[in-house]
Short mmCIF file of C-alpha atoms in Angstrom, two decimals:
data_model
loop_
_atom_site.label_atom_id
_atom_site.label_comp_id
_atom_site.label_asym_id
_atom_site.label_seq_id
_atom_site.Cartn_x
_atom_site.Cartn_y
_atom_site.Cartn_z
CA UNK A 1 -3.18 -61.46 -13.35
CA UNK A 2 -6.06 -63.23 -14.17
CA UNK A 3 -7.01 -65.75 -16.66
CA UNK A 4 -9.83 -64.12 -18.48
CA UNK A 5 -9.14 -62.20 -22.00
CA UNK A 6 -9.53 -58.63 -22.06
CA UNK A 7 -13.26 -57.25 -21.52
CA UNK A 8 -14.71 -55.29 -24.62
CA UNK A 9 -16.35 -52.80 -22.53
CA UNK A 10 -14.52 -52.70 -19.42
CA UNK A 11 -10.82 -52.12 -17.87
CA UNK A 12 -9.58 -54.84 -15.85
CA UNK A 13 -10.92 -55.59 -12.58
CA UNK A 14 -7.65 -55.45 -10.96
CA UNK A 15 -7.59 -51.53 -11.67
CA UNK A 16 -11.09 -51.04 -9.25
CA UNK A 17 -10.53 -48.62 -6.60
CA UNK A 18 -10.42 -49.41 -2.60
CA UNK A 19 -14.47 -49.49 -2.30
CA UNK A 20 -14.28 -52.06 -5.93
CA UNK A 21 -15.52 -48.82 -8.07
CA UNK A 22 -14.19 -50.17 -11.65
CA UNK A 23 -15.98 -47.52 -13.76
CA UNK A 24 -19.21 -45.50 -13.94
CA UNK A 25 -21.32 -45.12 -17.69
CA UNK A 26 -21.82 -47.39 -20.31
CA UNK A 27 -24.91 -49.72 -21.03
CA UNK A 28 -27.47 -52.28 -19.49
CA UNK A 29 -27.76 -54.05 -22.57
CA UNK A 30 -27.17 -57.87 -22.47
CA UNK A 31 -23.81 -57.10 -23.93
CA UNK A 32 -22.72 -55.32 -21.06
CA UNK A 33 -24.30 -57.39 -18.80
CA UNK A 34 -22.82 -60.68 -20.01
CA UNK A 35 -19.23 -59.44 -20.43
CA UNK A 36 -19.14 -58.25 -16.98
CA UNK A 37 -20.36 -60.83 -15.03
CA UNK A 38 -17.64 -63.10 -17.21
CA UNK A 39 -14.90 -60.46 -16.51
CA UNK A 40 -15.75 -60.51 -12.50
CA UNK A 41 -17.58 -57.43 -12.34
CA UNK A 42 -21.41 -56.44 -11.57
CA UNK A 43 -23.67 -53.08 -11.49
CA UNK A 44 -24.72 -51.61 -8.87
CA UNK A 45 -26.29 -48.03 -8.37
CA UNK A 46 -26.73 -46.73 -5.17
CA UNK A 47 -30.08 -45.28 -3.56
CA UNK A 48 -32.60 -45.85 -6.79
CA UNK A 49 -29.59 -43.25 -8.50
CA UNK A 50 -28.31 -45.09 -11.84
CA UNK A 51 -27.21 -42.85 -13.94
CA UNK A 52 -24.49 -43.17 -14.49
CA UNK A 53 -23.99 -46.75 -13.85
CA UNK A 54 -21.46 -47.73 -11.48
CA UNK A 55 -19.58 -50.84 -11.94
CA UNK A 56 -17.72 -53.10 -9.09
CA UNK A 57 -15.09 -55.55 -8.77
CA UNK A 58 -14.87 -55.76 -4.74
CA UNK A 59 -11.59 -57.21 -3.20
CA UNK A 60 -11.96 -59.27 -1.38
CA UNK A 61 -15.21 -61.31 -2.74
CA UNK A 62 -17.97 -63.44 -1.30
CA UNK A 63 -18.70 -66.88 -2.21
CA UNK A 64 -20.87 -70.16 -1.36
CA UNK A 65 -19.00 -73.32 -1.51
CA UNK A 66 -20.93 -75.92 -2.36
CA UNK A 67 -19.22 -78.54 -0.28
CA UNK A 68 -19.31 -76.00 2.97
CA UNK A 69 -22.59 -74.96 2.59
CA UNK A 70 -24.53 -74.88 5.96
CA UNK A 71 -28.36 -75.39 6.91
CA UNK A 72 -29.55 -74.29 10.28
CA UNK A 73 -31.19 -77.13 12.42
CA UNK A 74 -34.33 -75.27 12.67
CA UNK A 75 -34.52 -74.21 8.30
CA UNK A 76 -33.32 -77.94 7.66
CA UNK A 77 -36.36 -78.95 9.49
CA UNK A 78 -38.67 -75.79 7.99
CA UNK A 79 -37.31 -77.75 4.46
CA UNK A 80 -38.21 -80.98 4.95
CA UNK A 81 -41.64 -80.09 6.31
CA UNK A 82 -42.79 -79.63 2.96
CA UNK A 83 -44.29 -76.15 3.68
CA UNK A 84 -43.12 -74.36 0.46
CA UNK A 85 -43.72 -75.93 -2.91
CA UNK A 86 -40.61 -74.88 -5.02
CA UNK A 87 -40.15 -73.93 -8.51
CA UNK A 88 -37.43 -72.76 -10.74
CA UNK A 89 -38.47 -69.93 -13.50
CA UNK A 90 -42.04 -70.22 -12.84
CA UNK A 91 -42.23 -66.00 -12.22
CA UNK A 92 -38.83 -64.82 -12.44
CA UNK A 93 -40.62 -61.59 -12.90
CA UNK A 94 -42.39 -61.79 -9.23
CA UNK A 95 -39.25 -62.64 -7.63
CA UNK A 96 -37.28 -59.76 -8.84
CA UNK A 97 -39.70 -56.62 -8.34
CA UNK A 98 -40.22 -58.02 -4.76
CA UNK A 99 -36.65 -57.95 -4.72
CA UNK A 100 -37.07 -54.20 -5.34
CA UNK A 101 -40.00 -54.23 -2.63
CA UNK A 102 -39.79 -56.70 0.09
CA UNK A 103 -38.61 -55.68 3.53
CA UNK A 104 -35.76 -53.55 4.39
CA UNK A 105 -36.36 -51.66 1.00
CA UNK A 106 -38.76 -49.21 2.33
CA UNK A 107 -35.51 -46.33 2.18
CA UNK A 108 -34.30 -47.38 -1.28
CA UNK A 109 -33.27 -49.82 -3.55
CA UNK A 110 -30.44 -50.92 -5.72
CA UNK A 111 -33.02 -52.38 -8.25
CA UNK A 112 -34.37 -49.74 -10.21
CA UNK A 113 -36.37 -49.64 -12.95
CA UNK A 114 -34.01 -49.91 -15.20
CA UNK A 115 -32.23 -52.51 -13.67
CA UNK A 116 -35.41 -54.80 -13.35
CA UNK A 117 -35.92 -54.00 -16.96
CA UNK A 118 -32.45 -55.79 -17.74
CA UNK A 119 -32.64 -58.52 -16.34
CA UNK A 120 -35.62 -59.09 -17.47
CA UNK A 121 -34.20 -59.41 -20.49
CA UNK A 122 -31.68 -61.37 -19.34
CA UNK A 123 -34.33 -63.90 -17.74
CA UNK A 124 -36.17 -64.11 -21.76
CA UNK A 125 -32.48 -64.75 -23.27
CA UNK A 126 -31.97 -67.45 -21.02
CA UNK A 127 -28.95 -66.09 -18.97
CA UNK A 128 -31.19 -65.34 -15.70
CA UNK A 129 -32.67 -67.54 -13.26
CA UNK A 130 -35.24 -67.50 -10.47
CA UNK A 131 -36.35 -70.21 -7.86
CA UNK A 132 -39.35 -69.53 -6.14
CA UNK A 133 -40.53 -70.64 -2.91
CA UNK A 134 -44.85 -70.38 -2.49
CA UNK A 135 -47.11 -70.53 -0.05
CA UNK A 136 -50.95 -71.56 0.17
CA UNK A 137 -50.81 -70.71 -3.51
CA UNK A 138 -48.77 -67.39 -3.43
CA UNK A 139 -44.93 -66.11 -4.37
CA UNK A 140 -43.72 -66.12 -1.03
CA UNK A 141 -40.10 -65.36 -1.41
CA UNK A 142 -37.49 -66.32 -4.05
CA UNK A 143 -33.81 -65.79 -5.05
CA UNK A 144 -32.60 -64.75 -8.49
CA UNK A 145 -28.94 -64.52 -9.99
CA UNK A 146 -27.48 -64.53 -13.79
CA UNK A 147 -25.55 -67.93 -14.98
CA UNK A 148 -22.73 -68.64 -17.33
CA UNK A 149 -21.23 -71.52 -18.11
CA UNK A 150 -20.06 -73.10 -14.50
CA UNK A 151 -21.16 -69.64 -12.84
CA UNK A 152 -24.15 -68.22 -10.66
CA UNK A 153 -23.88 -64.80 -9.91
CA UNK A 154 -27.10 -64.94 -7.10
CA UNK A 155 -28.28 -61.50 -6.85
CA UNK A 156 -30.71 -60.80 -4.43
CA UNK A 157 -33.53 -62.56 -2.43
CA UNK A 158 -36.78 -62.09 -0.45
CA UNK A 159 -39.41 -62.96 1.47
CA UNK A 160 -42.83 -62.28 2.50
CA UNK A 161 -43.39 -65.76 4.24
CA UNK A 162 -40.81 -66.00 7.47
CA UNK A 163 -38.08 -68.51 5.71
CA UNK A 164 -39.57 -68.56 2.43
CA UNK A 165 -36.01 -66.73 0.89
CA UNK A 166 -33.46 -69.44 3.10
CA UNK A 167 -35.78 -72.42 1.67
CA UNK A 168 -35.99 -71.17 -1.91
CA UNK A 169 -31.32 -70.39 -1.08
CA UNK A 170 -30.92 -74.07 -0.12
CA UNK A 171 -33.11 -74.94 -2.69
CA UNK A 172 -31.03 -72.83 -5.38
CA UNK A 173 -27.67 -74.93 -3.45
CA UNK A 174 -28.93 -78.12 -4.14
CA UNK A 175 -30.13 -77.65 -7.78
CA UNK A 176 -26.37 -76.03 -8.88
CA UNK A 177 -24.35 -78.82 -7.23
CA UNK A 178 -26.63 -81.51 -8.53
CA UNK A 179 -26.52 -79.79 -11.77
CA UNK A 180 -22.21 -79.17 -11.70
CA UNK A 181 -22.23 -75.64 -11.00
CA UNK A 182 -19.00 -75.05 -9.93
CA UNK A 183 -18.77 -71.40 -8.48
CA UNK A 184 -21.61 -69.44 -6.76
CA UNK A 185 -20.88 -65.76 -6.74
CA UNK A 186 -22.86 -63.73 -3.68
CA UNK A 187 -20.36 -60.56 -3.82
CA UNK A 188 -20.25 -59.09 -0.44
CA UNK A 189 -20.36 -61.01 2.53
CA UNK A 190 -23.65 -60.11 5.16
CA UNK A 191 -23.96 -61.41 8.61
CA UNK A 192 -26.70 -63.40 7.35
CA UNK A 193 -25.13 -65.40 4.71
CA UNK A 194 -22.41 -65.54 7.07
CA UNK A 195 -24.60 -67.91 8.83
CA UNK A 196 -24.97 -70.06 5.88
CA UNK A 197 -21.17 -70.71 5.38
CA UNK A 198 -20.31 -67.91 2.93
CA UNK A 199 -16.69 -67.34 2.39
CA UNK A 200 -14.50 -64.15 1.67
CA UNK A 201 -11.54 -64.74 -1.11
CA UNK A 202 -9.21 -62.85 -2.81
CA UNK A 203 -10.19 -60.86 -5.57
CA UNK A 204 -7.46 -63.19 -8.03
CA UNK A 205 -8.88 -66.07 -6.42
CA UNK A 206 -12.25 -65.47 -7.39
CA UNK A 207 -11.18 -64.19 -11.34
CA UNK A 208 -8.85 -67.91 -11.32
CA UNK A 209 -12.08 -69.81 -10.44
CA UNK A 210 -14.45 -68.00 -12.58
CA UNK A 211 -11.89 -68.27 -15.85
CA UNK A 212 -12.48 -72.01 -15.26
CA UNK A 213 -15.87 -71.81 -14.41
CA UNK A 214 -17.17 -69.85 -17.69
CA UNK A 215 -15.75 -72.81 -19.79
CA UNK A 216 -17.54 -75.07 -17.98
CA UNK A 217 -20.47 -76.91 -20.14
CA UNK A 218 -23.02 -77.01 -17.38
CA UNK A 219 -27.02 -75.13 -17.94
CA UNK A 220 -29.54 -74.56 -15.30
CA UNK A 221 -32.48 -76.66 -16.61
CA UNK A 222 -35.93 -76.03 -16.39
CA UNK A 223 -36.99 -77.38 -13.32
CA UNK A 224 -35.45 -77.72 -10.21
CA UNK A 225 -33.17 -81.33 -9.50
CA UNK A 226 -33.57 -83.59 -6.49
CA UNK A 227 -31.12 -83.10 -3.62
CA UNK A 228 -31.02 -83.84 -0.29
CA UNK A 229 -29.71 -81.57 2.74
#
């Protein structure tokens, strides 16, 4: 068993089913929100359909570690070019509706309405974060997650510059390890975070870490800290 007290909303994440379906209903509010993400579990609706809301605890789960975290030659060298200028929170609102928009979502999207709408809210209570990368002026891709404590849960990232999301990833990296993150959350593993060094781990692995990560004193800031890659 896990290390986390009970959730007030939610049964255990242990009890989700073979596809990590913990439970469908309840609430978007912040509440909900923040409880969940501190109790290893995350919405997600399926095909713009969120009603009711469906609620996951995958086993096994994804993760970045910080200290295996790997930069492609070729984006290394995109990075250092100076091409993107990169901000943190700057429009945390453009970053998640082209989330909802950018390629690939032309047959759907997890990110409904209602979902932007939360974490919006989220974003103005200070619990999400967005790092931007632009382009000759213009939001050219971006990543966005939810953090607590030691913990970034990243979400979901785009692009409408080629490279624009990986810069604006590495750039996310850099800024949690320089600022003591100690667990980044990506949920399922893809082939292409695969090719950044992403990680599958147990299920009770991940609770253990993120138990000790929640207590953790660490914030995000407000603007993005020097690193080098």
């Amino acid at each position: 068993m896990s290390e986390l007290p009970p959730s007030r909303f939610f049964p255990p994440a242990e009890q989700a089913d073979a596809h990590g379906l913990l439970a469908l209903g309840g609430s978007l509010s912040p509440q909900w929100l923040l409880d969940a993400y501190q109790h290893g579990i995350f919405p997600w609706p399926h095909a713009d359909f969120d009603d009711p809301m469906m609620w996951f605890s995958p086993d096994p789960r994804a993760i970045i570690e910080f200290d295996r975290f790997h930069v492609p030659r070729r984006l290394r060298t995109t990075c250092r070019t100076g091409k993107f200028v990169l901000t943190c929170d700057r429009d945390f609102a453009g970053v998640i509706r082209g989330c909802a928009t950018g390629p690939g979502r032309e047959l759907g999207t997890w990110l409904t309405p209602r979902m932007i709408k939360a974490y919006l809210k989220l974003h103005q209570l200070g619990h999400a974060h967005s790092v931007e990368a632009w382009y000759e002026g213009s939001l050219a891709g971006g990543v966005y997650g939810v953090a607590i404590g030691g913990l970034f849960a990243a979400e979901s990232m785009f692009y409408r510059v080629s490279d624009a999301s990986k810069v604006a990833l590495v750039a996310l990296v850099g800024h949690l390890r320089s600022r003591g993150y100690q667990l980044l959350d990506i949920q399922q593993l893809t082939p292409h975070t695969a090719r950044f060094g992403a990680v599958e781990i147990p299920r009770s692995e991940y609770l253990r870490r993120l138990a000790h990560a929640i207590q953790s004193p660490v914030t995000f800031g407000d603007h993005l800290e020097n690193y080098s890659i």
